């Protein structure tokens, strides 16, 4: 089995996928030095067009996904606040089995969010 890292974003305030959310993948090194690995926008299905990492590129370690939801909510007119209550949602997680599929979904609304390890 080839491991991979995927994500998707669902806007639970409207019950639809969140299109146009910038997602950054950051590696957190042993000395807590951060390195941006990739950045991409979610498509009409709230997903990225390809896995963030897969195969040999998926390694053990600590990672963060940065979801720029403030821009998304302002662009769709859901937030008149500037800055929005939620701007960038960081999700830090560990990969211990690089041969596995790691799926990190984000459920958002203008006032909150939730995440979990999906399948």
Coordinates of N, CA, C and O in Angstrom, one line a residue:
X1 N 0.8 -1.2 0.0 CA 0.0 0.0 0.0 C 0.9 1.2 0.0 O 1.8 1.3 0.8
X2 N 0.6 2.2 -0.9 CA 1.3 3.4 -0.9 C 0.5 4.5 -0.1 O -0.7 4.7 -0.2
X3 N 1.3 5.1 0.9 CA 0.7 6.1 1.8 C 0.4 7.4 1.1 O 1.0 7.7 0.0
X4 N -0.6 8.1 1.6 CA -0.9 9.4 1.1 C -1.5 10.3 2.1 O -2.1 9.8 3.1
X5 N -1.5 11.6 1.9 CA -2.1 12.6 2.8 C -3.1 13.4 1.9 O -2.7 14.0 0.9
X6 N -4.3 13.4 2.4 CA -5.4 14.1 1.7 C -6.2 15.0 2.7 O -6.1 14.8 3.9
X7 N -7.0 15.9 2.1 CA -7.8 16.7 3.0 C -9.0 17.1 2.2 O -9.1 17.0 1.0
X8 N -10.0 17.6 2.9 CA -11.1 18.3 2.2 C -11.8 19.2 3.3 O -11.6 19.1 4.5
X9 N -12.5 20.2 2.8 CA -13.1 21.3 3.6 C -14.6 21.3 3.3 O -15.0 21.5 2.2
X10 N -15.4 21.2 4.4 CA -16.8 21.3 4.2 C -17.3 22.5 5.0 O -17.0 22.6 6.2
X11 N -18.1 23.3 4.4 CA -18.7 24.5 5.1 C -20.1 24.0 5.6 O -21.1 23.9 4.9
X12 N -20.1 23.7 6.9 CA -21.4 23.2 7.5 C -22.4 24.3 7.7 O -23.6 23.9 8.0
X13 N -22.0 25.5 7.6 CA -23.0 26.6 7.7 C -24.0 26.6 6.5 O -25.1 27.1 6.6
X14 N -23.5 26.1 5.4 CA -24.4 26.0 4.2 C -24.5 24.6 3.7 O -25.2 24.4 2.7
X15 N -23.9 23.7 4.3 CA -24.0 22.3 3.9 C -23.4 21.9 2.6 O -23.9 21.0 1.9
X16 N -22.3 22.6 2.3 CA -21.7 22.3 1.0 C -20.2 22.3 1.1 O -19.6 22.9 2.1
X17 N -19.5 21.7 0.1 CA -18.0 21.8 0.1 C -17.5 23.3 0.0 O -18.2 24.1 -0.6
X18 N -16.4 23.5 0.6 CA -15.8 24.9 0.6 C -14.8 25.0 -0.5 O -13.7 24.5 -0.5
X19 N -15.2 25.7 -1.6 CA -14.4 25.9 -2.8 C -13.5 27.1 -2.6 O -14.0 28.2 -2.2
X20 N -12.2 27.1 -3.0 CA -11.4 28.2 -3.0 C -10.7 28.5 -1.6 O -10.2 29.6 -1.4
X21 N -10.6 27.5 -0.8 CA -9.8 27.7 0.5 C -8.4 27.3 0.2 O -8.0 26.3 -0.3
X22 N -7.5 28.3 0.5 CA -6.0 28.0 0.4 C -5.6 27.1 1.6 O -5.9 27.4 2.7
X23 N -4.9 26.0 1.2 CA -4.4 25.0 2.2 C -2.9 24.9 2.0 O -2.4 24.7 0.9
X24 N -2.2 25.2 3.1 CA -0.7 25.0 3.1 C -0.3 23.8 3.9 O -0.9 23.6 5.0
X25 N 0.6 23.0 3.4 CA 1.2 21.9 4.2 C 2.6 22.4 4.6 O 3.4 22.8 3.8
X26 N 2.8 22.2 6.0 CA 4.0 22.6 6.6 C 4.6 21.4 7.3 O 3.9 20.7 8.0
X27 N 5.9 21.2 7.2 CA 6.6 20.2 7.9 C 7.2 20.9 9.1 O 7.8 22.0 9.0
X28 N 7.1 20.3 10.3 CA 7.6 20.8 11.5 C 8.8 19.9 11.9 O 8.6 18.7 12.3
X29 N 10.0 20.4 11.8 CA 11.2 19.6 12.0 C 11.5 19.4 13.5 O 10.8 19.8 14.4
X30 N 12.5 18.6 13.8 CA 12.9 18.2 15.2 C 13.2 19.5 16.0 O 12.9 19.5 17.2
X31 N 13.7 20.5 15.4 CA 14.0 21.7 16.2 C 12.9 22.7 16.1 O 13.1 23.9 16.3
X32 N 11.7 22.2 15.6 CA 10.5 23.0 15.4 C 10.6 24.1 14.3 O 9.8 25.0 14.2
X33 N 11.6 23.9 13.5 CA 11.7 24.7 12.3 C 10.7 24.3 11.3 O 10.5 23.1 10.9
X34 N 9.9 25.3 10.8 CA 8.8 25.0 9.9 C 9.3 25.2 8.4 O 10.0 26.1 8.1
X35 N 8.8 24.3 7.6 CA 9.1 24.4 6.1 C 7.8 24.1 5.3 O 7.2 23.1 5.5
X36 N 7.4 25.1 4.5 CA 6.3 24.9 3.7 C 6.6 23.9 2.6 O 7.6 24.1 1.8
X37 N 5.8 22.9 2.4 CA 6.0 21.9 1.5 C 5.1 22.1 0.2 O 5.6 21.9 -0.9
X38 N 3.9 22.5 0.4 CA 3.0 22.7 -0.7 C 1.9 23.6 -0.3 O 1.6 23.8 0.9
X39 N 1.2 24.2 -1.3 CA 0.1 25.1 -1.1 C -0.8 24.9 -2.3 O -0.4 24.9 -3.4
X40 N -2.1 24.9 -2.0 CA -3.1 24.7 -3.1 C -4.5 25.1 -2.6 O -4.7 25.2 -1.4
X41 N -5.4 25.4 -3.6 CA -6.7 25.8 -3.3 C -7.7 24.6 -3.4 O -7.5 23.7 -4.3
X42 N -8.7 24.5 -2.6 CA -9.7 23.5 -2.7 C -10.5 23.7 -4.0 O -10.8 24.9 -4.4
X43 N -11.0 22.6 -4.6 CA -11.8 22.7 -5.8 C -13.3 22.8 -5.5 O -13.7 22.9 -4.3
X44 N -14.2 22.6 -6.5 CA -15.6 22.7 -6.3 C -16.1 21.6 -5.3 O -17.2 21.8 -4.7
X45 N -15.4 20.5 -5.1 CA -15.8 19.5 -4.2 C -15.2 19.7 -2.8 O -15.3 18.8 -2.0
X46 N -14.5 20.8 -2.6 CA -13.8 21.1 -1.3 C -12.5 20.3 -1.1 O -12.0 20.2 0.0
X47 N -12.1 19.6 -2.2 CA -10.8 18.8 -2.1 C -9.7 19.4 -2.9 O -10.0 20.3 -3.7
X48 N -8.5 19.0 -2.7 CA -7.4 19.4 -3.5 C -7.4 18.4 -4.7 O -7.8 17.3 -4.7
X49 N -6.8 18.9 -5.8 CA -6.8 18.1 -7.1 C -5.8 16.9 -7.0 O -5.9 16.0 -7.9
X50 N -4.9 16.9 -6.0 CA -4.0 15.8 -5.8 C -3.7 15.6 -4.4 O -3.9 16.6 -3.6
X51 N -3.2 14.5 -3.9 CA -2.8 14.4 -2.5 C -1.7 15.4 -2.2 O -0.8 15.7 -3.1
X52 N -1.6 15.8 -1.0 CA -0.6 16.7 -0.5 C 0.8 16.0 -0.5 O 1.8 16.6 -0.8
X53 N 0.8 14.8 -0.1 CA 2.0 13.9 -0.1 C 1.5 12.5 -0.5 O 0.4 12.1 -0.1
X54 N 2.4 11.8 -1.1 CA 2.1 10.4 -1.4 C 3.4 9.6 -1.7 O 4.4 10.2 -2.1
X55 N 3.4 8.3 -1.5 CA 4.5 7.5 -1.8 C 5.7 7.8 -0.9 O 5.5 8.0 0.3
X56 N 6.9 7.9 -1.5 CA 8.1 8.1 -0.8 C 8.2 9.5 -0.1 O 8.9 9.7 0.8
X57 N 7.4 10.4 -0.7 CA 7.4 11.8 -0.1 C 6.7 11.9 1.3 O 6.9 12.8 2.0
X58 N 5.8 10.9 1.6 CA 5.1 10.8 2.9 C 6.1 10.1 3.9 O 6.4 8.9 3.8
X59 N 6.5 10.9 4.8 CA 7.5 10.4 5.8 C 7.0 10.6 7.2 O 6.1 11.5 7.5
X60 N 7.5 9.8 8.1 CA 7.2 10.0 9.6 C 7.5 11.5 9.9 O 8.5 12.0 9.5
X61 N 6.7 12.0 10.8 CA 7.0 13.4 11.3 C 5.8 14.1 11.7 O 4.7 13.6 11.8
X62 N 6.0 15.4 12.1 CA 5.0 16.3 12.6 C 4.7 17.2 11.4 O 5.7 17.8 10.8
X63 N 3.5 17.5 11.1 CA 3.0 18.3 10.0 C 1.9 19.3 10.5 O 1.3 19.0 11.5
X64 N 1.7 20.3 9.8 CA 0.6 21.2 10.0 C -0.1 21.5 8.7 O 0.6 21.6 7.7
X65 N -1.4 21.6 8.7 CA -2.2 22.1 7.6 C -2.7 23.4 8.0 O -3.2 23.6 9.1
X66 N -2.5 24.4 7.2 CA -3.0 25.8 7.5 C -4.2 26.0 6.5 O -3.9 26.0 5.3
X67 N -5.3 26.2 7.0 CA -6.5 26.4 6.2 C -6.9 27.9 6.3 O -7.3 28.4 7.4
X68 N -6.8 28.7 5.2 CA -7.1 30.1 5.3 C -8.6 30.3 5.0 O -9.0 30.8 4.0
X69 N -9.4 30.1 6.1 CA -10.8 30.2 6.0 C -11.4 31.6 6.1 O -12.5 31.9 5.6
X70 N -10.6 32.5 6.7 CA -11.1 33.9 6.7 C -11.3 34.5 5.3 O -12.3 35.1 5.1
X71 N -10.4 34.3 4.4 CA -10.5 34.7 3.1 C -11.7 34.1 2.4 O -12.5 34.8 1.7
X72 N -11.9 32.8 2.6 CA -13.0 32.1 2.1 C -14.3 32.7 2.5 O -15.2 33.0 1.7
X73 N -14.5 32.9 3.8 CA -15.8 33.5 4.3 C -16.0 34.9 3.8 O -17.1 35.3 3.4
X74 N -14.9 35.7 3.8 CA -15.1 37.1 3.2 C -15.4 37.1 1.7 O -16.3 37.8 1.3
X75 N -14.8 36.2 1.0 CA -15.1 36.1 -0.5 C -16.5 35.7 -0.8 O -17.1 36.1 -1.8
X76 N -17.1 34.9 0.1 CA -18.5 34.5 -0.2 C -19.5 35.4 0.6 O -20.7 35.1 0.5
X77 N -19.0 36.4 1.2 CA -19.9 37.4 1.9 C -20.5 36.9 3.2 O -21.5 37.4 3.7
X78 N -19.9 35.8 3.8 CA -20.4 35.2 5.0 C -19.9 36.0 6.3 O -20.4 35.7 7.4
X79 N -18.9 36.8 6.1 CA -18.4 37.5 7.3 C -18.2 39.0 7.0 O -17.4 39.3 6.1
X80 N -18.8 39.8 7.7 CA -18.6 41.3 7.6 C -17.5 41.7 8.5 O -17.1 42.9 8.4
X81 N -17.1 40.9 9.4 CA -16.0 41.2 10.3 C -14.7 41.3 9.6 O -14.4 40.5 8.7
X82 N -13.9 42.3 9.9 CA -12.5 42.4 9.4 C -11.6 42.8 10.5 O -11.6 43.9 10.9
X83 N -10.8 41.9 11.0 CA -10.6 40.5 10.5 C -11.7 39.6 11.0 O -12.4 39.9 12.0
X84 N -11.9 38.5 10.3 CA -12.9 37.5 10.6 C -12.5 36.9 12.0 O -11.4 36.8 12.4
X85 N -13.5 36.3 12.6 CA -13.2 35.6 13.9 C -12.2 34.5 13.6 O -11.3 34.3 14.4
X86 N -12.4 33.7 12.6 CA -11.5 32.6 12.2 C -10.8 33.1 11.0 O -11.4 33.5 10.0
X87 N -9.4 33.1 11.0 CA -8.7 33.5 9.8 C -7.9 32.3 9.2 O -8.3 31.8 8.2
X88 N -6.9 31.9 9.9 CA -6.2 30.7 9.5 C -6.3 29.6 10.6 O -6.0 29.9 11.7
X89 N -6.9 28.5 10.2 CA -7.0 27.4 11.1 C -5.8 26.4 11.0 O -5.7 25.8 9.9
X90 N -5.0 26.3 12.0 CA -3.9 25.4 11.9 C -4.2 24.0 12.5 O -4.9 24.0 13.6
X91 N -3.9 23.0 11.8 CA -4.1 21.6 12.4 C -2.8 20.9 12.4 O -2.2 20.6 11.3
X92 N -2.3 20.6 13.6 CA -1.0 19.9 13.7 C -1.3 18.4 14.0 O -2.1 18.1 14.8
X93 N -0.6 17.6 13.3 CA -0.8 16.1 13.4 C 0.5 15.4 13.1 O 1.5 16.0 12.6
X94 N 0.6 14.2 13.5 CA 1.7 13.3 13.3 C 1.5 12.2 12.4 O 0.4 11.6 12.3
X95 N 2.5 11.9 11.6 CA 2.4 10.7 10.7 C 3.4 9.7 11.3 O 4.6 9.9 11.3
X96 N 2.9 8.5 11.7 CA 3.7 7.5 12.3 C 3.8 6.3 11.4 O 4.7 5.5 11.5
X97 N 2.9 6.1 10.4 CA 2.9 5.0 9.5 C 2.8 5.5 8.1 O 1.7 5.6 7.5
X98 N 3.9 5.8 7.4 CA 3.9 6.4 6.1 C 3.3 5.5 5.0 O 3.0 6.1 4.0
X99 N 3.0 4.3 5.3 CA 2.4 3.4 4.3 C 0.9 3.6 4.3 O 0.1 3.0 3.5
X100 N 0.3 4.3 5.3 CA -1.1 4.4 5.5 C -1.7 5.7 4.8 O -0.9 6.6 4.4
X101 N -3.0 5.7 4.7 CA -3.7 6.9 4.2 C -4.0 7.8 5.4 O -4.8 7.3 6.3
X102 N -3.6 9.0 5.3 CA -3.9 10.0 6.3 C -4.9 11.0 5.7 O -4.5 11.7 4.7
X103 N -6.1 11.1 6.2 CA -7.1 12.1 5.6 C -7.4 13.0 6.8 O -7.9 12.6 7.8
X104 N -7.2 14.3 6.5 CA -7.5 15.3 7.6 C -8.6 16.3 7.1 O -8.2 17.3 6.4
X105 N -9.8 16.0 7.3 CA -10.9 16.9 6.9 C -11.1 18.0 7.9 O -10.8 17.9 9.0
X106 N -11.7 19.1 7.4 CA -12.0 20.3 8.2 C -13.4 20.7 7.9 O -13.8 20.9 6.8
X107 N -14.2 20.7 9.0 CA -15.6 21.2 9.0 C -15.6 22.6 9.5 O -15.1 22.8 10.6
X108 N -16.1 23.6 8.7 CA -16.0 25.0 9.1 C -17.4 25.7 9.1 O -18.3 25.2 8.4
X109 N -17.5 26.7 9.9 CA -18.5 27.7 9.9 C -17.9 29.0 10.3 O -16.8 29.0 10.8
X110 N -18.6 30.1 10.1 CA -17.9 31.4 10.5 C -17.5 31.5 12.0 O -16.6 32.2 12.3
X111 N -18.2 30.7 12.8 CA -17.9 30.8 14.2 C -17.2 29.6 14.9 O -16.9 29.5 16.1
X112 N -16.8 28.6 14.1 CA -16.1 27.4 14.7 C -15.6 26.4 13.6 O -16.0 26.6 12.4
X113 N -14.9 25.4 14.1 CA -14.4 24.4 13.2 C -14.2 23.1 14.0 O -14.2 23.1 15.2
X114 N -14.1 22.0 13.2 CA -13.8 20.7 13.8 C -13.0 19.9 12.8 O -13.1 20.1 11.6
X115 N -12.2 19.0 13.3 CA -11.4 18.1 12.5 C -11.3 16.7 13.1 O -11.7 16.5 14.3
X116 N -10.8 15.7 12.3 CA -10.7 14.4 12.8 C -9.8 13.6 11.8 O -9.5 14.1 10.7
X117 N -9.4 12.4 12.2 CA -8.7 11.6 11.2 C -9.7 10.8 10.4 O -10.3 9.9 11.0
X118 N -9.8 11.1 9.2 CA -10.8 10.4 8.3 C -10.2 9.2 7.6 O -9.1 8.8 7.9
X119 N -10.9 8.7 6.6 CA -10.5 7.6 5.9 C -10.5 7.9 4.4 O -11.0 8.8 4.0

